[in-house]
Amino acid sequence: MSEPRTVPERIAGPATFLDDRLGAGGFVRRNIRKVFPDHWSFLLGEIALYSFVILLLTGTFLTFWFKPSMGEIVYNGTYAPLRGVTMSEAYASSLQISFEVRGGLLIRQIHHWAALVFIAGMMAHALRVFFTGAYRKPRELNWLIGVVILSIALFEGLTGYSLPDDLLSGAGLRVTQGVVIGLPVVGTYLNFFLFGGEYPGGDVISRFYSIHILLLPGLILALVTAHLILMWMQKHTQFPGKGRTNRNVVGAPFYPAFMAKSGAFFLFTFAVIAALGTFAQINPVWLYGPYSPADISAGSQPDFYLAFLEGALRIMPAWEINLFGTSQVGTIPLSVVIPALVPLGVIVVGMALYPFLERWLTGDNREHHLADRPRNNPHRTSIGMAAVAFYGVLWLFGGNDIISANFRISLYTTTWAGRILVFVAPALAYAITYRVCLGLQRSDVAVLAHGVESGVIKRLPNGGYVEVHSRPAEDIEAHLRGKEPVPVLPYDETVPPKGLRGPLGRLRLRMSRAYGGEKVPPVNGHPHDEDGQAALQEGQNRALTR
Amino acid sequence: MTDNEHETGRPERRRPARVIGTPLSDTPFSGTPFSGAVASGIPDAGDVDHGLPAVPGVVPQDERKARRAERIAALCFTLAFAALVAFLVAYVRFQVGGLSATGASHVALGGTLTLALLALAAGIVIWVRQIMPKYELVQQRHPMASPEDVRAEVAATFVRGTGESGIVKRRLLRRTLLLAAAPLGLAPLVLLRDLDSSGVPAAQLHRRLGHTVWGEKTKDGRPLRLVVEGTGQPIRAADFNSPGGILSVVPQGYEHDLNVLAKATVILVKFRPEELRAGTKPNWTHDGIVAYSKICTHVGCPAALYEQTTHHILCPCHQSTFDAADGARVVFGPAARPLPQLPIGVDEQGYLIALGDFPAPVGPSYWERGDAEARARENGGHS
């Protein structure tokens, strides 16, 4: 078949119909060949997006059978071990979906796996955006939308895995209640409003259900739409490289290449999640039994994305204060309030404020469309890694009982290790990352100044041996040369500008000078293409790469 | 970074074919280390004939390779079709029911679905990468900010519209509008008040947290018996006689009331009398049997694990550890308070009964709790 020279009638007809009514031709003309830059790390957000689509599809399927009711019934279904057991309708219908609906177990497991992949994808995407500085002007608003989506998704997950009303989900609900009721001043009220009375009451499942299937997904859907529209309008960032500047975007066109690639990537994401849902058992609620507040199983763990809160609860010392002694007011259970609010607050508020703090420190008000390589802004990368270490320690110690059991370490030792590491690990991560970034920058400088090691050993006339260095590939060189110094506030040693005179101004200036500037001076010349030259500069070379 | 398969020029001098430490020439960071000539993305006109005009940045594929790729992609799509047909067949053939039947249906449906999705994805990827051209299109960006004249015009129009509306000039209008808007925002909040259906005035809510059913009596005015959780068996003190024994206990008549269990579940431990220490109230025990609230004082998980040799009660959620021999004081972990002790005795038939409620609220702390333990001491045992 030959390529079409004109639009086939079957497409031209409906297109004309639509354009007559919508006038969309101009929009399509501008956008049908919209260029999308290509890099593997730009696909992380797509993983989250496609997981969300899968969540909507599979979640809708589950609602057809799930009964969000805490009304008690005697189980009479096909799962023999639980027959005759009194349980909530929610749990019974979860069992029904798992055992009596064809494909029900598959969809349930896909839904749960997709939730994990959704949040993991968002986290990875957020880290990519952070470490490459892709949140900078003009993308701060989209960054904020992303932070809000991620925060909502945590609650979406929490309300979701509480629904089956099995023993494990009930344990999670109980911990949630213990945290809610501990909040100063409002805790008791929130508890009664959320549960319709005392815990567990008879309302929480149906309330969580409407929050989980309507309120939060609606919000997420709206925010995801806004996120995509802004991304579309502002065009995607790209890494520096040959022909790629801050003023252009280089890559594949939306139609046909990017569209087809995205479709394929959706199918890949779906295939991986479907494989996980098929072969990797997740949340086998029938093994846990119905919820009772009197029972618990050892090794109860939340889904991975809430484990950092769990870890914070576990390593927190037993602090509690009664502001007014024995009078019935003023109890603040710090051992609950601090781990519940501080880590989440530090991470979410820190993420939300970072673009603005950085702009305040660097005074950089330009538009940025070239992504930074993480090494080229060492303080930002170190701060990010410190946050990752902080989160990682809390996450790890959300399973300290498992660590203790598997590695035969005393349980209390693991708790103390967590208490120390939560402060030490971020500091270490900061220091190590900073050194690594500078080392990588020096290595880039060495490549630019002396070329890459060729693996060819050459014997010199004087009998010495040297390795031949050759010029790096052109786009690698362009990639390396894309480095820009981190901006610093303009300053004058003698007369500081007006805004930088007070104590805050002086602090700002000092932090700016520490944060910004060129830590490793770049080279201006081109790498030497001559073997001998490279050899002669061997000593300097070694000093640079060490 | 589109994958460009550059044809590297022949090196002029004897050099290694590939420089160690650089990517292979067909990876994104490909380049021409030595010749300096880079395929700029402009196709060689005579190379292929797609019937399409040559565009800079669009490098068509070699037709022979594309034809091979087409066959592979078609194979993938056919495979996906077959897997989807198998999915439909599996849906009809495998019925669910018992564990093994459900398992078979699950694997058959999931396996065919996975295969179909994977094959479809692979086919499309082959299509994009080996049949569609290599793209390296360039588009210009424009500053996000609107031009100054646009901004000025918008500002002028806004000022004009505001003036026409009269909202600034007519103060009475503006203020009464704001006055009306404030309660409108409050209305939804007010409507949420009945989310709490306990029927208690808001200021009294916390009082409900301080009591459990152990303080109540049965219909005929007798104290509640302790019964074993799950079986509902009352416990004869003489039968619960092996030191180190432990039972999870609930109040008789409330075995299935989750709201009651969430506060009134008790852990019963049998000691030799000499093992008990000062923290445990001796007159609230019976013959070495001690009852503590099972609800952890941290966030309310059931503190269900017991280590006989150390008398430690451990909460599996966050590892708060309590010394059962010493008034369930906190030994380790994030819980700040001991598990409240339940005063127990026996009735005339020798069954364990509660002599009253816990001296302090059980479970997690809340704002209105205060130092209930100290309060109880001041009031001689009961809050």
JSON list of C-alpha atoms in Angstrom, two decimals, chain A residues 243-437:
[
{"chain": "A", "resi": 243, "resn": "GLY", "atom": "CA", "xyz": [21.70, 21.76, 19.38]},
{"chain": "A", "resi": 244, "resn": "ARG", "atom": "CA", "xyz": [19.66, 21.96, 22.56]},
{"chain": "A", "resi": 245, "resn": "THR", "atom": "CA", "xyz": [19.37, 25.37, 24.16]},
{"chain": "A", "resi": 246, "resn": "ASN", "atom": "CA", "xyz": [17.19, 27.15, 26.68]},
{"chain": "A", "resi": 247, "resn": "ARG", "atom": "CA", "xyz": [15.22, 28.63, 23.76]},
{"chain": "A", "resi": 248, "resn": "ASN", "atom": "CA", "xyz": [14.33, 25.49, 21.84]},
{"chain": "A", "resi": 249, "resn": "VAL", "atom": "CA", "xyz": [13.07, 21.97, 22.33]},
{"chain": "A", "resi": 250, "resn": "VAL", "atom": "CA", "xyz": [14.50, 19.04, 20.38]},
{"chain": "A", "resi": 251, "resn": "GLY", "atom": "CA", "xyz": [12.88, 15.66, 20.05]},
{"chain": "A", "resi": 252, "resn": "ALA", "atom": "CA", "xyz": [10.14, 13.62, 18.45]},
{"chain": "A", "resi": 253, "resn": "PRO", "atom": "CA", "xyz": [6.80, 15.02, 17.26]},
{"chain": "A", "resi": 254, "resn": "PHE", "atom": "CA", "xyz": [3.57, 14.28, 19.14]},
{"chain": "A", "resi": 255, "resn": "TYR", "atom": "CA", "xyz": [2.06, 12.75, 16.00]},
{"chain": "A", "resi": 256, "resn": "PRO", "atom": "CA", "xyz": [2.97, 10.04, 15.24]},
{"chain": "A", "resi": 257, "resn": "ALA", "atom": "CA", "xyz": [6.05, 9.13, 17.23]},
{"chain": "A", "resi": 258, "resn": "PHE", "atom": "CA", "xyz": [5.35, 10.43, 20.74]},
{"chain": "A", "resi": 259, "resn": "MET", "atom": "CA", "xyz": [1.73, 9.29, 20.63]},
{"chain": "A", "resi": 260, "resn": "ALA", "atom": "CA", "xyz": [2.68, 5.77, 19.64]},
{"chain": "A", "resi": 261, "resn": "LYS", "atom": "CA", "xyz": [5.51, 5.65, 22.16]},
{"chain": "A", "resi": 262, "resn": "SER", "atom": "CA", "xyz": [3.22, 6.81, 24.94]},
{"chain": "A", "resi": 263, "resn": "GLY", "atom": "CA", "xyz": [0.62, 4.26, 23.96]},
{"chain": "A", "resi": 264, "resn": "ALA", "atom": "CA", "xyz": [3.24, 1.55, 24.04]},
{"chain": "A", "resi": 265, "resn": "PHE", "atom": "CA", "xyz": [4.47, 2.77, 27.39]},
{"chain": "A", "resi": 266, "resn": "PHE", "atom": "CA", "xyz": [0.96, 2.68, 28.81]},
{"chain": "A", "resi": 267, "resn": "LEU", "atom": "CA", "xyz": [0.65, -0.90, 27.63]},
{"chain": "A", "resi": 268, "resn": "PHE", "atom": "CA", "xyz": [4.03, -1.79, 29.13]},
{"chain": "A", "resi": 269, "resn": "THR", "atom": "CA", "xyz": [3.06, -0.26, 32.45]},
{"chain": "A", "resi": 270, "resn": "PHE", "atom": "CA", "xyz": [-0.23, -2.11, 32.35]},
{"chain": "A", "resi": 271, "resn": "ALA", "atom": "CA", "xyz": [1.51, -5.34, 31.38]},
{"chain": "A", "resi": 272, "resn": "VAL", "atom": "CA", "xyz": [3.95, -5.11, 34.30]},
{"chain": "A", "resi": 273, "resn": "ILE", "atom": "CA", "xyz": [1.19, -4.31, 36.75]},
{"chain": "A", "resi": 274, "resn": "ALA", "atom": "CA", "xyz": [-0.97, -7.09, 35.32]},
{"chain": "A", "resi": 275, "resn": "ALA", "atom": "CA", "xyz": [1.93, -9.51, 35.71]},
{"chain": "A", "resi": 276, "resn": "LEU", "atom": "CA", "xyz": [2.39, -8.39, 39.31]},
{"chain": "A", "resi": 277, "resn": "GLY", "atom": "CA", "xyz": [-1.34, -8.76, 39.90]},
{"chain": "A", "resi": 278, "resn": "THR", "atom": "CA", "xyz": [-1.27, -12.24, 38.41]},
{"chain": "A", "resi": 279, "resn": "PHE", "atom": "CA", "xyz": [1.87, -13.72, 39.87]},
{"chain": "A", "resi": 280, "resn": "ALA", "atom": "CA", "xyz": [2.73, -11.65, 42.96]},
{"chain": "A", "resi": 281, "resn": "GLN", "atom": "CA", "xyz": [0.12, -12.08, 45.64]},
{"chain": "A", "resi": 282, "resn": "ILE", "atom": "CA", "xyz": [-0.76, -8.88, 47.41]},
{"chain": "A", "resi": 283, "resn": "ASN", "atom": "CA", "xyz": [-2.98, -8.29, 50.43]},
{"chain": "A", "resi": 284, "resn": "PRO", "atom": "CA", "xyz": [-4.53, -11.77, 50.70]},
{"chain": "A", "resi": 285, "resn": "VAL", "atom": "CA", "xyz": [-7.37, -10.52, 52.89]},
{"chain": "A", "resi": 286, "resn": "TRP", "atom": "CA", "xyz": [-8.89, -13.98, 53.30]},
{"chain": "A", "resi": 287, "resn": "LEU", "atom": "CA", "xyz": [-5.86, -15.06, 55.33]},
{"chain": "A", "resi": 288, "resn": "TYR", "atom": "CA", "xyz": [-6.18, -12.21, 57.81]},
{"chain": "A", "resi": 289, "resn": "GLY", "atom": "CA", "xyz": [-9.75, -12.76, 58.95]},
{"chain": "A", "resi": 290, "resn": "PRO", "atom": "CA", "xyz": [-12.32, -10.12, 59.83]},
{"chain": "A", "resi": 291, "resn": "TYR", "atom": "CA", "xyz": [-11.34, -7.12, 61.88]},
{"chain": "A", "resi": 292, "resn": "SER", "atom": "CA", "xyz": [-11.70, -7.07, 65.60]},
{"chain": "A", "resi": 293, "resn": "PRO", "atom": "CA", "xyz": [-10.18, -4.32, 67.75]},
{"chain": "A", "resi": 294, "resn": "ALA", "atom": "CA", "xyz": [-9.17, -7.01, 70.22]},
{"chain": "A", "resi": 295, "resn": "ASP", "atom": "CA", "xyz": [-6.88, -8.83, 67.80]},
{"chain": "A", "resi": 296, "resn": "ILE", "atom": "CA", "xyz": [-3.71, -8.15, 65.85]},
{"chain": "A", "resi": 297, "resn": "SER", "atom": "CA", "xyz": [-1.11, -10.15, 64.04]},
{"chain": "A", "resi": 298, "resn": "ALA", "atom": "CA", "xyz": [2.59, -9.62, 64.55]},
{"chain": "A", "resi": 299, "resn": "GLY", "atom": "CA", "xyz": [4.45, -8.03, 61.66]},
{"chain": "A", "resi": 300, "resn": "SER", "atom": "CA", "xyz": [1.57, -5.77, 60.71]},
{"chain": "A", "resi": 301, "resn": "GLN", "atom": "CA", "xyz": [2.90, -3.27, 58.18]},
{"chain": "A", "resi": 302, "resn": "PRO", "atom": "CA", "xyz": [1.21, -0.58, 56.13]},
{"chain": "A", "resi": 303, "resn": "ASP", "atom": "CA", "xyz": [1.73, -0.23, 52.38]},
{"chain": "A", "resi": 304, "resn": "PHE", "atom": "CA", "xyz": [5.20, 1.04, 51.57]},
{"chain": "A", "resi": 305, "resn": "TYR", "atom": "CA", "xyz": [4.29, 4.69, 51.11]},
{"chain": "A", "resi": 306, "resn": "LEU", "atom": "CA", "xyz": [3.00, 5.04, 54.66]},
{"chain": "A", "resi": 307, "resn": "ALA", "atom": "CA", "xyz": [5.87, 3.09, 56.19]},
{"chain": "A", "resi": 308, "resn": "PHE", "atom": "CA", "xyz": [7.81, 6.29, 56.86]},
{"chain": "A", "resi": 309, "resn": "LEU", "atom": "CA", "xyz": [5.04, 7.43, 59.20]},
{"chain": "A", "resi": 310, "resn": "GLU", "atom": "CA", "xyz": [5.00, 3.98, 60.78]},
{"chain": "A", "resi": 311, "resn": "GLY", "atom": "CA", "xyz": [8.77, 4.12, 61.25]},
{"chain": "A", "resi": 312, "resn": "ALA", "atom": "CA", "xyz": [8.54, 7.57, 62.82]},
{"chain": "A", "resi": 313, "resn": "LEU", "atom": "CA", "xyz": [5.94, 6.25, 65.27]},
{"chain": "A", "resi": 314, "resn": "ARG", "atom": "CA", "xyz": [8.19, 3.33, 66.14]},
{"chain": "A", "resi": 315, "resn": "ILE", "atom": "CA", "xyz": [11.43, 5.15, 66.84]},
{"chain": "A", "resi": 316, "resn": "MET", "atom": "CA", "xyz": [9.87, 8.07, 68.70]},
{"chain": "A", "resi": 317, "resn": "PRO", "atom": "CA", "xyz": [10.66, 8.16, 72.44]},
{"chain": "A", "resi": 318, "resn": "ALA", "atom": "CA", "xyz": [7.75, 8.05, 74.86]},
{"chain": "A", "resi": 319, "resn": "TRP", "atom": "CA", "xyz": [7.18, 11.75, 75.39]},
{"chain": "A", "resi": 320, "resn": "GLU", "atom": "CA", "xyz": [3.86, 13.02, 76.60]},
{"chain": "A", "resi": 321, "resn": "ILE", "atom": "CA", "xyz": [3.04, 16.24, 78.38]},
{"chain": "A", "resi": 322, "resn": "ASN", "atom": "CA", "xyz": [0.06, 17.31, 80.44]},
{"chain": "A", "resi": 323, "resn": "LEU", "atom": "CA", "xyz": [0.02, 21.09, 80.27]},
{"chain": "A", "resi": 324, "resn": "PHE", "atom": "CA", "xyz": [-2.31, 21.48, 83.25]},
{"chain": "A", "resi": 325, "resn": "GLY", "atom": "CA", "xyz": [-1.55, 18.39, 85.32]},
{"chain": "A", "resi": 326, "resn": "THR", "atom": "CA", "xyz": [-4.64, 16.51, 86.39]},
{"chain": "A", "resi": 327, "resn": "SER", "atom": "CA", "xyz": [-7.24, 18.87, 84.94]},
{"chain": "A", "resi": 328, "resn": "GLN", "atom": "CA", "xyz": [-9.07, 17.41, 81.97]},
{"chain": "A", "resi": 329, "resn": "VAL", "atom": "CA", "xyz": [-7.41, 19.44, 79.29]},
{"chain": "A", "resi": 330, "resn": "GLY", "atom": "CA", "xyz": [-4.00, 19.96, 77.81]},
{"chain": "A", "resi": 331, "resn": "THR", "atom": "CA", "xyz": [-2.64, 16.49, 77.07]},
{"chain": "A", "resi": 332, "resn": "ILE", "atom": "CA", "xyz": [-0.23, 16.47, 74.17]},
{"chain": "A", "resi": 333, "resn": "PRO", "atom": "CA", "xyz": [1.04, 13.00, 73.28]},
{"chain": "A", "resi": 334, "resn": "LEU", "atom": "CA", "xyz": [4.27, 14.08, 71.60]},
{"chain": "A", "resi": 335, "resn": "SER", "atom": "CA", "xyz": [5.10, 10.43, 70.97]},
{"chain": "A", "resi": 336, "resn": "VAL", "atom": "CA", "xyz": [2.19, 10.44, 68.51]},
{"chain": "A", "resi": 337, "resn": "VAL", "atom": "CA", "xyz": [1.90, 14.03, 67.33]},
{"chain": "A", "resi": 338, "resn": "ILE", "atom": "CA", "xyz": [5.56, 14.53, 66.39]},
{"chain": "A", "resi": 339, "resn": "PRO", "atom": "CA", "xyz": [5.96, 11.39, 64.25]},
{"chain": "A", "resi": 340, "resn": "ALA", "atom": "CA", "xyz": [2.56, 11.90, 62.64]},
{"chain": "A", "resi": 341, "resn": "LEU", "atom": "CA", "xyz": [3.07, 15.52, 61.65]},
{"chain": "A", "resi": 342, "resn": "VAL", "atom": "CA", "xyz": [6.76, 16.40, 61.59]},
{"chain": "A", "resi": 343, "resn": "PRO", "atom": "CA", "xyz": [8.23, 14.04, 58.95]},
{"chain": "A", "resi": 344, "resn": "LEU", "atom": "CA", "xyz": [5.29, 14.50, 56.58]},
{"chain": "A", "resi": 345, "resn": "GLY", "atom": "CA", "xyz": [5.36, 18.24, 57.24]},
{"chain": "A", "resi": 346, "resn": "VAL", "atom": "CA", "xyz": [9.10, 18.54, 56.71]},
{"chain": "A", "resi": 347, "resn": "ILE", "atom": "CA", "xyz": [8.95, 16.65, 53.42]},
{"chain": "A", "resi": 348, "resn": "VAL", "atom": "CA", "xyz": [5.78, 18.15, 51.95]},
{"chain": "A", "resi": 349, "resn": "VAL", "atom": "CA", "xyz": [6.34, 21.73, 53.10]},
{"chain": "A", "resi": 350, "resn": "GLY", "atom": "CA", "xyz": [10.01, 21.46, 52.20]},
{"chain": "A", "resi": 351, "resn": "MET", "atom": "CA", "xyz": [9.13, 20.30, 48.70]},
{"chain": "A", "resi": 352, "resn": "ALA", "atom": "CA", "xyz": [6.50, 23.01, 48.29]},
{"chain": "A", "resi": 353, "resn": "LEU", "atom": "CA", "xyz": [8.77, 25.82, 49.44]},
{"chain": "A", "resi": 354, "resn": "TYR", "atom": "CA", "xyz": [12.00, 24.72, 47.81]},
{"chain": "A", "resi": 355, "resn": "PRO", "atom": "CA", "xyz": [11.57, 26.44, 44.41]},
{"chain": "A", "resi": 356, "resn": "PHE", "atom": "CA", "xyz": [10.80, 29.73, 46.14]},
{"chain": "A", "resi": 357, "resn": "LEU", "atom": "CA", "xyz": [13.59, 29.41, 48.70]},
{"chain": "A", "resi": 358, "resn": "GLU", "atom": "CA", "xyz": [16.06, 28.64, 45.96]},
{"chain": "A", "resi": 359, "resn": "ARG", "atom": "CA", "xyz": [14.91, 31.62, 43.94]},
{"chain": "A", "resi": 360, "resn": "TRP", "atom": "CA", "xyz": [15.21, 33.80, 47.05]},
{"chain": "A", "resi": 361, "resn": "LEU", "atom": "CA", "xyz": [18.74, 32.57, 47.63]},
{"chain": "A", "resi": 362, "resn": "THR", "atom": "CA", "xyz": [19.99, 32.74, 44.07]},
{"chain": "A", "resi": 363, "resn": "GLY", "atom": "CA", "xyz": [18.05, 35.79, 42.97]},
{"chain": "A", "resi": 364, "resn": "ASP", "atom": "CA", "xyz": [17.52, 33.86, 39.76]},
{"chain": "A", "resi": 365, "resn": "ASN", "atom": "CA", "xyz": [14.39, 35.09, 38.02]},
{"chain": "A", "resi": 366, "resn": "ARG", "atom": "CA", "xyz": [15.09, 33.70, 34.56]},
{"chain": "A", "resi": 367, "resn": "GLU", "atom": "CA", "xyz": [13.10, 31.02, 32.82]},
{"chain": "A", "resi": 368, "resn": "HIS", "atom": "CA", "xyz": [14.77, 27.61, 32.85]},
{"chain": "A", "resi": 369, "resn": "HIS", "atom": "CA", "xyz": [14.03, 25.03, 30.22]},
{"chain": "A", "resi": 370, "resn": "LEU", "atom": "CA", "xyz": [17.32, 23.15, 30.35]},
{"chain": "A", "resi": 371, "resn": "ALA", "atom": "CA", "xyz": [17.40, 20.54, 33.09]},
{"chain": "A", "resi": 372, "resn": "ASP", "atom": "CA", "xyz": [20.39, 20.67, 35.40]},
{"chain": "A", "resi": 373, "resn": "ARG", "atom": "CA", "xyz": [22.56, 17.64, 35.74]},
{"chain": "A", "resi": 374, "resn": "PRO", "atom": "CA", "xyz": [22.32, 16.84, 39.47]},
{"chain": "A", "resi": 375, "resn": "ARG", "atom": "CA", "xyz": [26.07, 17.22, 39.98]},
{"chain": "A", "resi": 376, "resn": "ASN", "atom": "CA", "xyz": [26.03, 20.77, 38.69]},
{"chain": "A", "resi": 377, "resn": "ASN", "atom": "CA", "xyz": [24.03, 22.09, 41.64]},
{"chain": "A", "resi": 378, "resn": "PRO", "atom": "CA", "xyz": [25.76, 20.21, 44.44]},
{"chain": "A", "resi": 379, "resn": "HIS", "atom": "CA", "xyz": [23.95, 21.83, 47.37]},
{"chain": "A", "resi": 380, "resn": "ARG", "atom": "CA", "xyz": [20.53, 21.16, 45.90]},
{"chain": "A", "resi": 381, "resn": "THR", "atom": "CA", "xyz": [21.45, 17.56, 45.14]},
{"chain": "A", "resi": 382, "resn": "SER", "atom": "CA", "xyz": [22.84, 17.13, 48.64]},
{"chain": "A", "resi": 383, "resn": "ILE", "atom": "CA", "xyz": [19.72, 18.58, 50.24]},
{"chain": "A", "resi": 384, "resn": "GLY", "atom": "CA", "xyz": [17.65, 16.20, 48.14]},
{"chain": "A", "resi": 385, "resn": "MET", "atom": "CA", "xyz": [19.76, 13.23, 49.13]},
{"chain": "A", "resi": 386, "resn": "ALA", "atom": "CA", "xyz": [19.57, 14.24, 52.79]},
{"chain": "A", "resi": 387, "resn": "ALA", "atom": "CA", "xyz": [15.78, 14.26, 52.46]},
{"chain": "A", "resi": 388, "resn": "VAL", "atom": "CA", "xyz": [15.90, 10.87, 50.76]},
{"chain": "A", "resi": 389, "resn": "ALA", "atom": "CA", "xyz": [18.06, 9.52, 53.61]},
{"chain": "A", "resi": 390, "resn": "PHE", "atom": "CA", "xyz": [15.69, 10.99, 56.20]},
{"chain": "A", "resi": 391, "resn": "TYR", "atom": "CA", "xyz": [12.71, 9.41, 54.46]},
{"chain": "A", "resi": 392, "resn": "GLY", "atom": "CA", "xyz": [14.62, 6.19, 53.86]},
{"chain": "A", "resi": 393, "resn": "VAL", "atom": "CA", "xyz": [15.59, 5.73, 57.51]},
{"chain": "A", "resi": 394, "resn": "LEU", "atom": "CA", "xyz": [12.02, 6.28, 58.65]},
{"chain": "A", "resi": 395, "resn": "TRP", "atom": "CA", "xyz": [10.80, 3.93, 55.95]},
{"chain": "A", "resi": 396, "resn": "LEU", "atom": "CA", "xyz": [13.30, 1.24, 56.88]},
{"chain": "A", "resi": 397, "resn": "PHE", "atom": "CA", "xyz": [12.44, 1.37, 60.57]},
{"chain": "A", "resi": 398, "resn": "GLY", "atom": "CA", "xyz": [8.76, 1.04, 59.76]},
{"chain": "A", "resi": 399, "resn": "GLY", "atom": "CA", "xyz": [9.82, -2.61, 59.52]},
{"chain": "A", "resi": 400, "resn": "ASN", "atom": "CA", "xyz": [12.20, -2.79, 62.46]},
{"chain": "A", "resi": 401, "resn": "ASP", "atom": "CA", "xyz": [10.45, -5.88, 63.81]},
{"chain": "A", "resi": 402, "resn": "ILE", "atom": "CA", "xyz": [11.09, -7.64, 60.51]},
{"chain": "A", "resi": 403, "resn": "ILE", "atom": "CA", "xyz": [14.73, -6.49, 60.54]},
{"chain": "A", "resi": 404, "resn": "SER", "atom": "CA", "xyz": [15.04, -7.68, 64.11]},
{"chain": "A", "resi": 405, "resn": "ALA", "atom": "CA", "xyz": [13.54, -11.08, 63.36]},
{"chain": "A", "resi": 406, "resn": "ASN", "atom": "CA", "xyz": [15.44, -11.73, 60.13]},
{"chain": "A", "resi": 407, "resn": "PHE", "atom": "CA", "xyz": [18.86, -10.48, 61.16]},
{"chain": "A", "resi": 408, "resn": "ARG", "atom": "CA", "xyz": [18.59, -11.58, 64.80]},
{"chain": "A", "resi": 409, "resn": "ILE", "atom": "CA", "xyz": [19.22, -8.12, 66.15]},
{"chain": "A", "resi": 410, "resn": "SER", "atom": "CA", "xyz": [17.61, -7.10, 69.42]},
{"chain": "A", "resi": 411, "resn": "LEU", "atom": "CA", "xyz": [14.39, -5.23, 68.77]},
{"chain": "A", "resi": 412, "resn": "TYR", "atom": "CA", "xyz": [15.37, -2.36, 71.03]},
{"chain": "A", "resi": 413, "resn": "THR", "atom": "CA", "xyz": [18.74, -2.07, 69.31]},
{"chain": "A", "resi": 414, "resn": "THR", "atom": "CA", "xyz": [16.99, -1.51, 65.99]},
{"chain": "A", "resi": 415, "resn": "THR", "atom": "CA", "xyz": [14.83, 1.18, 67.60]},
{"chain": "A", "resi": 416, "resn": "TRP", "atom": "CA", "xyz": [17.89, 2.94, 68.98]},
{"chain": "A", "resi": 417, "resn": "ALA", "atom": "CA", "xyz": [19.65, 2.60, 65.64]},
{"chain": "A", "resi": 418, "resn": "GLY", "atom": "CA", "xyz": [16.67, 4.34, 64.05]},
{"chain": "A", "resi": 419, "resn": "ARG", "atom": "CA", "xyz": [16.69, 7.12, 66.62]},
{"chain": "A", "resi": 420, "resn": "ILE", "atom": "CA", "xyz": [20.33, 7.86, 65.88]},
{"chain": "A", "resi": 421, "resn": "LEU", "atom": "CA", "xyz": [20.29, 7.25, 62.14]},
{"chain": "A", "resi": 422, "resn": "VAL", "atom": "CA", "xyz": [17.36, 9.56, 61.52]},
{"chain": "A", "resi": 423, "resn": "PHE", "atom": "CA", "xyz": [19.69, 12.43, 62.38]},
{"chain": "A", "resi": 424, "resn": "VAL", "atom": "CA", "xyz": [23.05, 11.00, 61.31]},
{"chain": "A", "resi": 425, "resn": "ALA", "atom": "CA", "xyz": [22.07, 9.52, 57.95]},
{"chain": "A", "resi": 426, "resn": "PRO", "atom": "CA", "xyz": [20.82, 12.79, 56.40]},
{"chain": "A", "resi": 427, "resn": "ALA", "atom": "CA", "xyz": [23.96, 14.62, 57.53]},
{"chain": "A", "resi": 428, "resn": "LEU", "atom": "CA", "xyz": [26.15, 11.87, 56.12]},
{"chain": "A", "resi": 429, "resn": "ALA", "atom": "CA", "xyz": [24.15, 11.76, 52.91]},
{"chain": "A", "resi": 430, "resn": "TYR", "atom": "CA", "xyz": [24.57, 15.51, 52.55]},
{"chain": "A", "resi": 431, "resn": "ALA", "atom": "CA", "xyz": [28.32, 15.42, 53.05]},
{"chain": "A", "resi": 432, "resn": "ILE", "atom": "CA", "xyz": [28.91, 12.40, 50.84]},
{"chain": "A", "resi": 433, "resn": "THR", "atom": "CA", "xyz": [26.65, 13.66, 48.04]},
{"chain": "A", "resi": 434, "resn": "TYR", "atom": "CA", "xyz": [28.36, 17.03, 48.08]},
{"chain": "A", "resi": 435, "resn": "ARG", "atom": "CA", "xyz": [31.79, 15.44, 47.68]},
{"chain": "A", "resi": 436, "resn": "VAL", "atom": "CA", "xyz": [30.51, 13.10, 44.97]},
{"chain": "A", "resi": 437, "resn": "CYS", "atom": "CA", "xyz": [28.99, 16.01, 43.04]}
]
